[in-house]
XYZ file of C-alpha atoms in Angstrom:
342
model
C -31.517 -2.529 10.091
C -33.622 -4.973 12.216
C -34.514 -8.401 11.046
C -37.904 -9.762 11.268
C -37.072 -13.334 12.536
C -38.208 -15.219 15.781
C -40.032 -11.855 17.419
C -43.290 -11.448 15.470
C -43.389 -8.069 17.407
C -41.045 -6.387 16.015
C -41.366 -3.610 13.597
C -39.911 -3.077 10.565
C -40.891 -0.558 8.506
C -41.418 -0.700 4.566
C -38.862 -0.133 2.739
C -40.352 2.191 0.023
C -42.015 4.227 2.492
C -40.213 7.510 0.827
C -41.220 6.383 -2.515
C -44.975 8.236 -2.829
C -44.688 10.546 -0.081
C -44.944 14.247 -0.950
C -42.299 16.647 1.245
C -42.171 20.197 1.065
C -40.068 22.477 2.362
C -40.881 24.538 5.247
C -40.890 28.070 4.220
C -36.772 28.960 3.572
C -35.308 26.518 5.559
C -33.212 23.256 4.799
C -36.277 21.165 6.642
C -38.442 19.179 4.503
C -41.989 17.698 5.646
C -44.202 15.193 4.401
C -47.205 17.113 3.094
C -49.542 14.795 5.485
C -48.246 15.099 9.052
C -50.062 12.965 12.161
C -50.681 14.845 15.252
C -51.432 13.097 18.535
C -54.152 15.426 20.045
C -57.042 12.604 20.419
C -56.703 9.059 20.404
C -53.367 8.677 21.740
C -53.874 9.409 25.294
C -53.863 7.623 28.741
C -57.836 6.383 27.999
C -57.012 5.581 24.674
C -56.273 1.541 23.514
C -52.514 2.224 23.365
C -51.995 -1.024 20.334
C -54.305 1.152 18.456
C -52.116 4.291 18.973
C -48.722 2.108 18.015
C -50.887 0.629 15.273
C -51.397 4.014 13.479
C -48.593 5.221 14.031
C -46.642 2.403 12.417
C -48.756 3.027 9.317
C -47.979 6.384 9.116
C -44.243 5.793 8.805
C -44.640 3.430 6.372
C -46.498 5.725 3.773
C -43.935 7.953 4.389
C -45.389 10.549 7.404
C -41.975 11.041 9.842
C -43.771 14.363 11.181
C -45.172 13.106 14.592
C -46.990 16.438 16.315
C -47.611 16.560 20.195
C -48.017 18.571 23.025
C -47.259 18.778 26.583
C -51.188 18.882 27.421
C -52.296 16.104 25.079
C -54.067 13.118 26.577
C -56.069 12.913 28.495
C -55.018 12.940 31.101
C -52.521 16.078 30.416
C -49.280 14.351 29.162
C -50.639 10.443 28.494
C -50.119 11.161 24.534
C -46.083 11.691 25.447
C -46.176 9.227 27.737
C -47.567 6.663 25.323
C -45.550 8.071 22.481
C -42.415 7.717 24.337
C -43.183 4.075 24.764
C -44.263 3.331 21.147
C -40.886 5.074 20.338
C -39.035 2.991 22.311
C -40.563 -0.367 21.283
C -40.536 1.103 17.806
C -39.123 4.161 16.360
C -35.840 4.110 18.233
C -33.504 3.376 15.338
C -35.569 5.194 13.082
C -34.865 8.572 14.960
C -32.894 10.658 12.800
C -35.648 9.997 10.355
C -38.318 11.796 12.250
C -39.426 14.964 12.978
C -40.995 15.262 16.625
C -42.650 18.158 17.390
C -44.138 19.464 20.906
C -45.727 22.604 22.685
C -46.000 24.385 25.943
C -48.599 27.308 26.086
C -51.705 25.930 27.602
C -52.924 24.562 31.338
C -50.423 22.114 32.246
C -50.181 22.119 35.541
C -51.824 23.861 38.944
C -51.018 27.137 40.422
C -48.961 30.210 38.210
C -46.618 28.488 36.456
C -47.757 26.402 34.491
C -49.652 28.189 31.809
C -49.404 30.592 29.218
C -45.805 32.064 28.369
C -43.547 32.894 31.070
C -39.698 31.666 30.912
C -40.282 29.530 33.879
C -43.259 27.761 32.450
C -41.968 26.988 29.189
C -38.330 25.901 29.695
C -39.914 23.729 32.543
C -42.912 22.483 30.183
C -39.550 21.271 27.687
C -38.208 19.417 30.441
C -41.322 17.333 31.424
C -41.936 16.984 27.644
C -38.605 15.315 27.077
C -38.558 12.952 30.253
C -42.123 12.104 29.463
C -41.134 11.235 25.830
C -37.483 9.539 26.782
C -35.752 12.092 24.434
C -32.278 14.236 24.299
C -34.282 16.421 22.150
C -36.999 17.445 19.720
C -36.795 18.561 16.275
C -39.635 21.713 16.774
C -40.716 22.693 20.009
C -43.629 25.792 19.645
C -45.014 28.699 21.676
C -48.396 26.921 21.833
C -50.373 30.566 21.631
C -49.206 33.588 22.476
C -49.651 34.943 26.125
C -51.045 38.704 26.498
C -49.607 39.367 29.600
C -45.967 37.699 29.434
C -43.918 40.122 26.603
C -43.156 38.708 23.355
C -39.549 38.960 24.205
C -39.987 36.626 26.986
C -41.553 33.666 25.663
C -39.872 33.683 22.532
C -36.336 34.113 24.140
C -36.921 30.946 25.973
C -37.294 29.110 22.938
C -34.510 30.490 21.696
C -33.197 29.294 25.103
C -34.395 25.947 24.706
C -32.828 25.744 21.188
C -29.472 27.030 22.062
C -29.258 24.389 24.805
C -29.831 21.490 22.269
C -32.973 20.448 24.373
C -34.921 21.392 20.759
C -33.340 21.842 17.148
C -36.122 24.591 15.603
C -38.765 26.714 17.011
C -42.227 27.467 15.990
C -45.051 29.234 17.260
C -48.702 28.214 17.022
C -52.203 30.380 17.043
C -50.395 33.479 16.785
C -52.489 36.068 14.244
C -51.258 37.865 11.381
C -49.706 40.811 13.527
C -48.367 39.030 16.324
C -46.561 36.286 13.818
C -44.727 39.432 11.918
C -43.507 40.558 15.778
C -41.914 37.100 17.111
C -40.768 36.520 13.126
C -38.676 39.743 13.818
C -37.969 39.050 17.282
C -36.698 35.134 16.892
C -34.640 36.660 14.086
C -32.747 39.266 16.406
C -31.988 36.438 18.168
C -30.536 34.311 16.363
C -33.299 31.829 16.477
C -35.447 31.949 13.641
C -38.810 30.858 12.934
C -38.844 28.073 11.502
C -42.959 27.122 11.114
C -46.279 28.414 12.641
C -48.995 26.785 13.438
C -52.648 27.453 12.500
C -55.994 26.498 12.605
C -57.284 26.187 8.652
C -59.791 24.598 6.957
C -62.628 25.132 4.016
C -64.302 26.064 7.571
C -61.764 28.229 8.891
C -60.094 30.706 7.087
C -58.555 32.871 9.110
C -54.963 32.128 7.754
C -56.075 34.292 5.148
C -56.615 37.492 6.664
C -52.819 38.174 6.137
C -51.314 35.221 7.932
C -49.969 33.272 5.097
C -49.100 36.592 3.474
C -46.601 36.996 6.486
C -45.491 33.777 6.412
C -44.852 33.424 2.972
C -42.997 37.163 2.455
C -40.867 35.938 6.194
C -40.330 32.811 4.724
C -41.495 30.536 7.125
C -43.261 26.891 7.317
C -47.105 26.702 8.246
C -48.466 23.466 9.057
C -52.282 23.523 9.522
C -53.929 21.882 12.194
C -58.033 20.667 11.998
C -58.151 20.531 8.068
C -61.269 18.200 8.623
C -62.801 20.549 10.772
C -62.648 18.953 13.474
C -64.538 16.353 11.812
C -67.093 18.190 10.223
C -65.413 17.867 6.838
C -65.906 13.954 6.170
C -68.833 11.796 5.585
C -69.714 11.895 9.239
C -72.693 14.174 9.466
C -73.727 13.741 5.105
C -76.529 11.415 6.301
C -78.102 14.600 8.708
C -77.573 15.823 12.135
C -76.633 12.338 14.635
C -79.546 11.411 17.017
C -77.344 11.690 19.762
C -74.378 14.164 20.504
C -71.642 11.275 20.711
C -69.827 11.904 17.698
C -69.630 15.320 18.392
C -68.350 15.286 21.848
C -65.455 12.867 20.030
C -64.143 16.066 17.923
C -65.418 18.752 20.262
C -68.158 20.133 18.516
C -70.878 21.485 19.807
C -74.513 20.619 18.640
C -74.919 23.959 17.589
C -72.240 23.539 15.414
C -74.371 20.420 13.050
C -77.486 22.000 12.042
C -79.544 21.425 8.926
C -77.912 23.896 6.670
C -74.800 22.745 7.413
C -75.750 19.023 6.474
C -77.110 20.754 3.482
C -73.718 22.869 2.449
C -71.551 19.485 3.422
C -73.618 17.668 0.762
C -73.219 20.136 -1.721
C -69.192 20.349 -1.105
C -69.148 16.428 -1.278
C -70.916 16.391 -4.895
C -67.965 18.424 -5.604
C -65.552 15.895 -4.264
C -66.745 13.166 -6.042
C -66.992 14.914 -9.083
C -62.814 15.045 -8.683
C -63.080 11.584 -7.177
C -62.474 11.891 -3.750
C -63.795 11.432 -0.540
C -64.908 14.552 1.369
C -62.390 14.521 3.371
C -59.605 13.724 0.791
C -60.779 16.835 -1.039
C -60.777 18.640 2.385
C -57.266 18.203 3.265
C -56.187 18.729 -0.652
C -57.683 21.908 -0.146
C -55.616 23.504 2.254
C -52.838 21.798 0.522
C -53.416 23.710 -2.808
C -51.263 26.870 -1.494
C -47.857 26.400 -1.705
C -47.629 28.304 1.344
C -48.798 25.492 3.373
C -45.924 23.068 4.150
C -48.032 20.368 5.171
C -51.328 19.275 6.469
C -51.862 17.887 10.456
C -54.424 15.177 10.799
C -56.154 13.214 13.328
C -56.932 9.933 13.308
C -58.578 7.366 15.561
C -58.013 4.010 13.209
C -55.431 3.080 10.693
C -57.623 3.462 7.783
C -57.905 7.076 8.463
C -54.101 7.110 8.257
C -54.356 5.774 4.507
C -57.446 7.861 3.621
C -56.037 10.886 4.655
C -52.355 9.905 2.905
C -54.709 9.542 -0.110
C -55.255 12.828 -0.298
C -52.212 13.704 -2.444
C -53.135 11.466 -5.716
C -54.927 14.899 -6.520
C -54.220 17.981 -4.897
C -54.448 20.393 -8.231
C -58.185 21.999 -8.093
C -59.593 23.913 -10.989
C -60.364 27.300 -11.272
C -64.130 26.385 -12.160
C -63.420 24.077 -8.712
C -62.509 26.519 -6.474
C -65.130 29.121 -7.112
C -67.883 26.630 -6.767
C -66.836 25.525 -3.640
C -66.566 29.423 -2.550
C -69.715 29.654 -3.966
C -70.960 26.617 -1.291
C -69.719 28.402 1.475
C -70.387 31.665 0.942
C -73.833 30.746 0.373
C -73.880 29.108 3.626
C -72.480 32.779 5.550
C -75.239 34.623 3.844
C -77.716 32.195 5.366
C -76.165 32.141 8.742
């Protein structure tokens, strides 16, 4: 275990970082995850202050979060947030390894011309590659089928992540925005294989409930992980917009959100779900991410975050993640109100 002595640089994590953590296990397998992962989408990327980066993601480990969630396009520019992450894991995380889980994904623009896109063989055993070299790794712990690809067959894409398994390059495989359907398919077709499916992916939030349209039904009868990515909305789920729509378009553009997407009935609805909040005595956004945490189908919840506070806000999350049933049908109440008026 390093010492701290003579290098005020060098990081050394706390030592009861496992002590308040929440980990749950993802779906039927022997993989455990903390209930708050941090995914490097924004923030971490080539334009991004890199101390802040190594900052947060220092704090992260030491409440406990060893889920670190990337992919191969993340930046910008495409593949900065690997890049950067390799580095921070090298000045770092390095003999911390074996206590993180490092995720990444190949399924999106990557690269020019046919090949690098979507979910052909080529594209996503050579995605892997890059991923690895960018991050300085043997391996990752999950690498995913970022979405699925309509003109590649199923059997293709998901064989090369059974591929990519079976060659040690990544030890699990997960898939990411697949729907209800499509997720009962690969579940079957990773099985035949001899690769299972270990987690999938969504998008879910009070916001966006897609997941249950069947989704978590199939994931919970197949017996596999979902971690949920966006629980804040992209944002719109925090105090950010309770004092009315922003003059200017800024904070939006930071979360990519649309102006459409703030308008005054929305600021009105947000207000209304954060009297709820602090009636439980949270934040919005602590109740937020609590919420998609109340289904024990959800293995953990993915967050953002562009300073280290947000790292402990979010983390705070779990001192109360048990909602009432007088709770949860007001805030369906809230946002059914807010369809209606749509």
């Amino acid at each position: 275990m390093p010492f701290r002595r003579g290098d005020p640089t060098l990081y050394v994590p706390e030592i009861n970082r496992y002590d308040t953590m929440q980990y749950r296990r993802s779906g039927r397998s022997g993989i455990q995850l903390p209930a708050i992962s941090l995914g490097l989408w924004h923030n971490f990327g080539g334009v991004d202050n890199f101390e802040n980066a190594r900052a947060m993601l220092r704090r992260a480990f030491d409440l406990g979060i060893t889920h670190f969630d990337l992919a191969n396009n993340y930046g910008p520019p495409y593949g900065s947030a690997e890049e950067n992450f390799g580095q921070i894991l090298k000045k770092d995380f390095l003999p911390y390894r074996d206590e993180l889980i490092i995720s990444t994904k190949a399924g999106w623009d990557m690269w020019p011309g046919p090949y690098g896109n979507l979910g052909s063989r080529k594209y996503i055993l050579a995605s892997l590659d890059q991923s690895l070299k960018r991050m300085g790794l043997e391996y990752v712990d999950i690498f995913y089928h970022h979405r699925p690809d309509p003109d590649t067959p199923m059997e293709e894409s998901l064989g090369a992540l059974d591929t990519a398994v079976r060659s040690g390059k990544a030890l699990y495989a997960g898939i990411s925005a697949y729907n209800a359907k499509q997720t009962a398919e690969a579940v079957k077709i990773m099985r035949s294989l001899g690769t299972p499916c270990l987690i999938h992916q969504p998008k879910y939030s009070m916001l966006v409930r897609d997941p249950e349209q069947g989704l978590l039904d199939v994931l919970g009868k197949e017996g596999v992980g979902c971690i949920v990515f966006s629980p804040l909305a992209q944002g719109l789920l925090s105090d950010r917009y309770l004092q009315g729509i922003p003059s200017d378009s800024r904070a939006a553009r930071d979360f990519f959100l649309k102006r459409k997407d703030i308008d005054e009935r929305k600021v009105v609805m947000l207000r209304e779900l954060n009297a709820v909040a602090k009636q439980r005595g949270q934040s919005l956004a602590e109740m937020a991410v609590a919420w998609v945490l109340r289904d024990p189908r959800v293995t953990s919840a993915l967050v953002g975050t562009s300073k280290v506070q947000q790292v402990d806000d979010n983390v705070a999350a779990l001192k109360k993640l048990d909602f009432s049933s007088e709770e949860l049908k007001k805030i369906d109440g809230i946002l059914a109100a807010k369809q209606s008026a749509a």
